[in-house]
Amino acid sequence: MKRSMRWLGLAVIYLIGIGISLLSSVNVFNGRFRLDTQKTDRHIEQLGKLHWFNELYECERHQSSFLFSLQIRKYLNSSFRVQLLKSSEREQKKFIQKLEKVAEAWAKNHE
């Protein structure tokens, strides 16, 4: 009885992992990330309607981050995070800090 409950528990954990992988675009079993470029571009387009985001997007300092930074594109690939950016001033500030760090690193590497 204990053995069958143990296998049942492992099966449930495995199915939850598969569910999380499907919902988040992250394969929890091998750690690989699948970036949906069209989805990310669609999210950038949606956020571009917001004044604060549009200013960042049009800023020459940050353009390369939006185009080439995997860290920023992964962040913007998440529908949940995009919704938070639309509604939460705190999340907007965190995103701007992340964008600034990426821009600084980019500038440092391309001097």
C-alpha positions as protocol buffer text, in pm:
chain_id: "A"
residue {
  index: 1
  type: MET
  ca { x: 0 y: 0 z: 0 }
}
residue {
  index: 2
  type: LYS
  ca { x: 279 y: 243 z: 92 }
}
residue {
  index: 3
  type: ARG
  ca { x: 464 y: 158 z: -226 }
}
residue {
  index: 4
  type: SER
  ca { x: 164 y: 227 z: -449 }
}
residue {
  index: 5
  type: MET
  ca { x: 99 y: 559 z: -272 }
}
residue {
  index: 6
  type: ARG
  ca { x: 461 y: 654 z: -330 }
}
residue {
  index: 7
  type: TRP
  ca { x: 433 y: 583 z: -704 }
}
residue {
  index: 8
  type: LEU
  ca { x: 106 y: 772 z: -719 }
}
residue {
  index: 9
  type: GLY
  ca { x: 273 y: 1073 z: -552 }
}
residue {
  index: 10
  type: LEU
  ca { x: 562 y: 1062 z: -798 }
}
residue {
  index: 11
  type: ALA
  ca { x: 320 y: 1041 z: -1090 }
}
residue {
  index: 12
  type: VAL
  ca { x: 130 y: 1345 z: -963 }
}
residue {
  index: 13
  type: ILE
  ca { x: 454 y: 1544 z: -923 }
}
residue {
  index: 14
  type: TYR
  ca { x: 558 y: 1445 z: -1276 }
}
residue {
  index: 15
  type: LEU
  ca { x: 222 y: 1555 z: -1421 }
}
residue {
  index: 16
  type: ILE
  ca { x: 241 y: 1886 z: -1236 }
}
residue {
  index: 17
  type: GLY
  ca { x: 589 y: 1940 z: -1385 }
}
residue {
  index: 18
  type: ILE
  ca { x: 454 y: 1876 z: -1733 }
}
residue {
  index: 19
  type: GLY
  ca { x: 169 y: 2120 z: -1669 }
}
residue {
  index: 20
  type: ILE
  ca { x: 409 y: 2389 z: -1549 }
}
residue {
  index: 21
  type: SER
  ca { x: 629 y: 2331 z: -1855 }
}
residue {
  index: 22
  type: LEU
  ca { x: 337 y: 2376 z: -2090 }
}
residue {
  index: 23
  type: LEU
  ca { x: 210 y: 2688 z: -1918 }
}
residue {
  index: 24
  type: SER
  ca { x: 539 y: 2868 z: -1871 }
}
residue {
  index: 25
  type: SER
  ca { x: 737 y: 2773 z: -2183 }
}
residue {
  index: 26
  type: VAL
  ca { x: 1011 y: 2641 z: -1955 }
}
residue {
  index: 27
  type: ASN
  ca { x: 1090 y: 2274 z: -1958 }
}
residue {
  index: 28
  type: VAL
  ca { x: 1144 y: 2202 z: -1589 }
}
residue {
  index: 29
  type: PHE
  ca { x: 1302 y: 1867 z: -1667 }
}
residue {
  index: 30
  type: ASN
  ca { x: 1596 y: 1991 z: -1872 }
}
residue {
  index: 31
  type: GLY
  ca { x: 1593 y: 2364 z: -1791 }
}
residue {
  index: 32
  type: ARG
  ca { x: 1573 y: 2477 z: -2152 }
}
residue {
  index: 33
  type: PHE
  ca { x: 1373 y: 2783 z: -2244 }
}
residue {
  index: 34
  type: ARG
  ca { x: 1171 y: 2817 z: -2561 }
}
residue {
  index: 35
  type: LEU
  ca { x: 1140 y: 3180 z: -2660 }
}
residue {
  index: 36
  type: ASP
  ca { x: 834 y: 3269 z: -2866 }
}
residue {
  index: 37
  type: THR
  ca { x: 958 y: 3571 z: -3063 }
}
residue {
  index: 38
  type: GLN
  ca { x: 617 y: 3657 z: -3205 }
}
residue {
  index: 39
  type: LYS
  ca { x: 465 y: 3654 z: -2858 }
}
residue {
  index: 40
  type: THR
  ca { x: 742 y: 3876 z: -2723 }
}
residue {
  index: 41
  type: ASP
  ca { x: 700 y: 4121 z: -3011 }
}
residue {
  index: 42
  type: ARG
  ca { x: 323 y: 4125 z: -2954 }
}
residue {
  index: 43
  type: HIS
  ca { x: 380 y: 4204 z: -2586 }
}
residue {
  index: 44
  type: ILE
  ca { x: 620 y: 4484 z: -2678 }
}
residue {
  index: 45
  type: GLU
  ca { x: 355 y: 4622 z: -2912 }
}
residue {
  index: 46
  type: GLN
  ca { x: 92 y: 4610 z: -2634 }
}
residue {
  index: 47
  type: LEU
  ca { x: 324 y: 4778 z: -2385 }
}
residue {
  index: 48
  type: GLY
  ca { x: 422 y: 5036 z: -2647 }
}
residue {
  index: 49
  type: LYS
  ca { x: 79 y: 5192 z: -2598 }
}
residue {
  index: 50
  type: LEU
  ca { x: 187 y: 5292 z: -2248 }
}
residue {
  index: 51
  type: HIS
  ca { x: 373 y: 5623 z: -2228 }
}
residue {
  index: 52
  type: TRP
  ca { x: 642 y: 5512 z: -1981 }
}
residue {
  index: 53
  type: PHE
  ca { x: 725 y: 5200 z: -2184 }
}
residue {
  index: 54
  type: ASN
  ca { x: 722 y: 5377 z: -2518 }
}
residue {
  index: 55
  type: GLU
  ca { x: 977 y: 5629 z: -2390 }
}
residue {
  index: 56
  type: LEU
  ca { x: 1208 y: 5343 z: -2288 }
}
residue {
  index: 57
  type: TYR
  ca { x: 1156 y: 5156 z: -2613 }
}
residue {
  index: 58
  type: GLU
  ca { x: 1238 y: 5459 z: -2827 }
}
residue {
  index: 59
  type: CYS
  ca { x: 1544 y: 5547 z: -2618 }
}
residue {
  index: 60
  type: GLU
  ca { x: 1859 y: 5469 z: -2816 }
}
residue {
  index: 61
  type: ARG
  ca { x: 2033 y: 5343 z: -2501 }
}
residue {
  index: 62
  type: HIS
  ca { x: 1778 y: 5062 z: -2458 }
}
residue {
  index: 63
  type: GLN
  ca { x: 1700 y: 4962 z: -2816 }
}
residue {
  index: 64
  type: SER
  ca { x: 1966 y: 4693 z: -2830 }
}
residue {
  index: 65
  type: SER
  ca { x: 1834 y: 4547 z: -2503 }
}
residue {
  index: 66
  type: PHE
  ca { x: 1486 y: 4507 z: -2647 }
}
residue {
  index: 67
  type: LEU
  ca { x: 1622 y: 4353 z: -2965 }
}
residue {
  index: 68
  type: PHE
  ca { x: 1910 y: 4137 z: -2847 }
}
residue {
  index: 69
  type: SER
  ca { x: 1901 y: 4082 z: -2471 }
}
residue {
  index: 70
  type: LEU
  ca { x: 1776 y: 3733 z: -2399 }
}
residue {
  index: 71
  type: GLN
  ca { x: 1714 y: 3835 z: -2038 }
}
residue {
  index: 72
  type: ILE
  ca { x: 1480 y: 4120 z: -2140 }
}
residue {
  index: 73
  type: ARG
  ca { x: 1311 y: 3919 z: -2416 }
}
residue {
  index: 74
  type: LYS
  ca { x: 1249 y: 3627 z: -2178 }
}
residue {
  index: 75
  type: TYR
  ca { x: 1096 y: 3868 z: -1929 }
}
residue {
  index: 76
  type: LEU
  ca { x: 868 y: 4015 z: -2196 }
}
residue {
  index: 77
  type: ASN
  ca { x: 776 y: 3668 z: -2323 }
}
residue {
  index: 78
  type: SER
  ca { x: 569 y: 3608 z: -2008 }
}
residue {
  index: 79
  type: SER
  ca { x: 203 y: 3711 z: -2035 }
}
residue {
  index: 80
  type: PHE
  ca { x: 182 y: 3725 z: -1656 }
}
residue {
  index: 81
  type: ARG
  ca { x: 477 y: 3966 z: -1628 }
}
residue {
  index: 82
  type: VAL
  ca { x: 340 y: 4185 z: -1906 }
}
residue {
  index: 83
  type: GLN
  ca { x: 8 y: 4213 z: -1721 }
}
residue {
  index: 84
  type: LEU
  ca { x: 199 y: 4310 z: -1407 }
}
residue {
  index: 85
  type: LEU
  ca { x: 390 y: 4575 z: -1603 }
}
residue {
  index: 86
  type: LYS
  ca { x: 61 y: 4718 z: -1725 }
}
residue {
  index: 87
  type: SER
  ca { x: -91 y: 4741 z: -1379 }
}
residue {
  index: 88
  type: SER
  ca { x: 184 y: 4766 z: -1117 }
}
residue {
  index: 89
  type: GLU
  ca { x: 405 y: 5069 z: -1073 }
}
residue {
  index: 90
  type: ARG
  ca { x: 634 y: 4860 z: -853 }
}
residue {
  index: 91
  type: GLU
  ca { x: 685 y: 4605 z: -1134 }
}
residue {
  index: 92
  type: GLN
  ca { x: 749 y: 4888 z: -1378 }
}
residue {
  index: 93
  type: LYS
  ca { x: 1028 y: 5020 z: -1155 }
}
residue {
  index: 94
  type: LYS
  ca { x: 1180 y: 4671 z: -1123 }
}
residue {
  index: 95
  type: PHE
  ca { x: 1169 y: 4630 z: -1501 }
}
residue {
  index: 96
  type: ILE
  ca { x: 1335 y: 4968 z: -1555 }
}
residue {
  index: 97
  type: GLN
  ca { x: 1612 y: 4870 z: -1311 }
}
residue {
  index: 98
  type: LYS
  ca { x: 1663 y: 4542 z: -1499 }
}
residue {
  index: 99
  type: LEU
  ca { x: 1673 y: 4731 z: -1829 }
}
residue {
  index: 100
  type: GLU
  ca { x: 1929 y: 4977 z: -1688 }
}
residue {
  index: 101
  type: LYS
  ca { x: 2156 y: 4693 z: -1571 }
}
residue {
  index: 102
  type: VAL
  ca { x: 2142 y: 4531 z: -1914 }
}
residue {
  index: 103
  type: ALA
  ca { x: 2212 y: 4864 z: -2085 }
}
residue {
  index: 104
  type: GLU
  ca { x: 2513 y: 4925 z: -1857 }
}
residue {
  index: 105
  type: ALA
  ca { x: 2653 y: 4580 z: -1927 }
}
residue {
  index: 106
  type: TRP
  ca { x: 2595 y: 4627 z: -2299 }
}
residue {
  index: 107
  type: ALA
  ca { x: 2773 y: 4963 z: -2298 }
}
residue {
  index: 108
  type: LYS
  ca { x: 3062 y: 4822 z: -2097 }
}
residue {
  index: 109
  type: ASN
  ca { x: 3109 y: 4531 z: -2340 }
}
residue {
  index: 110
  type: HIS
  ca { x: 3085 y: 4750 z: -2650 }
}
residue {
  index: 111
  type: GLU
  ca { x: 3313 y: 5040 z: -2557 }
}
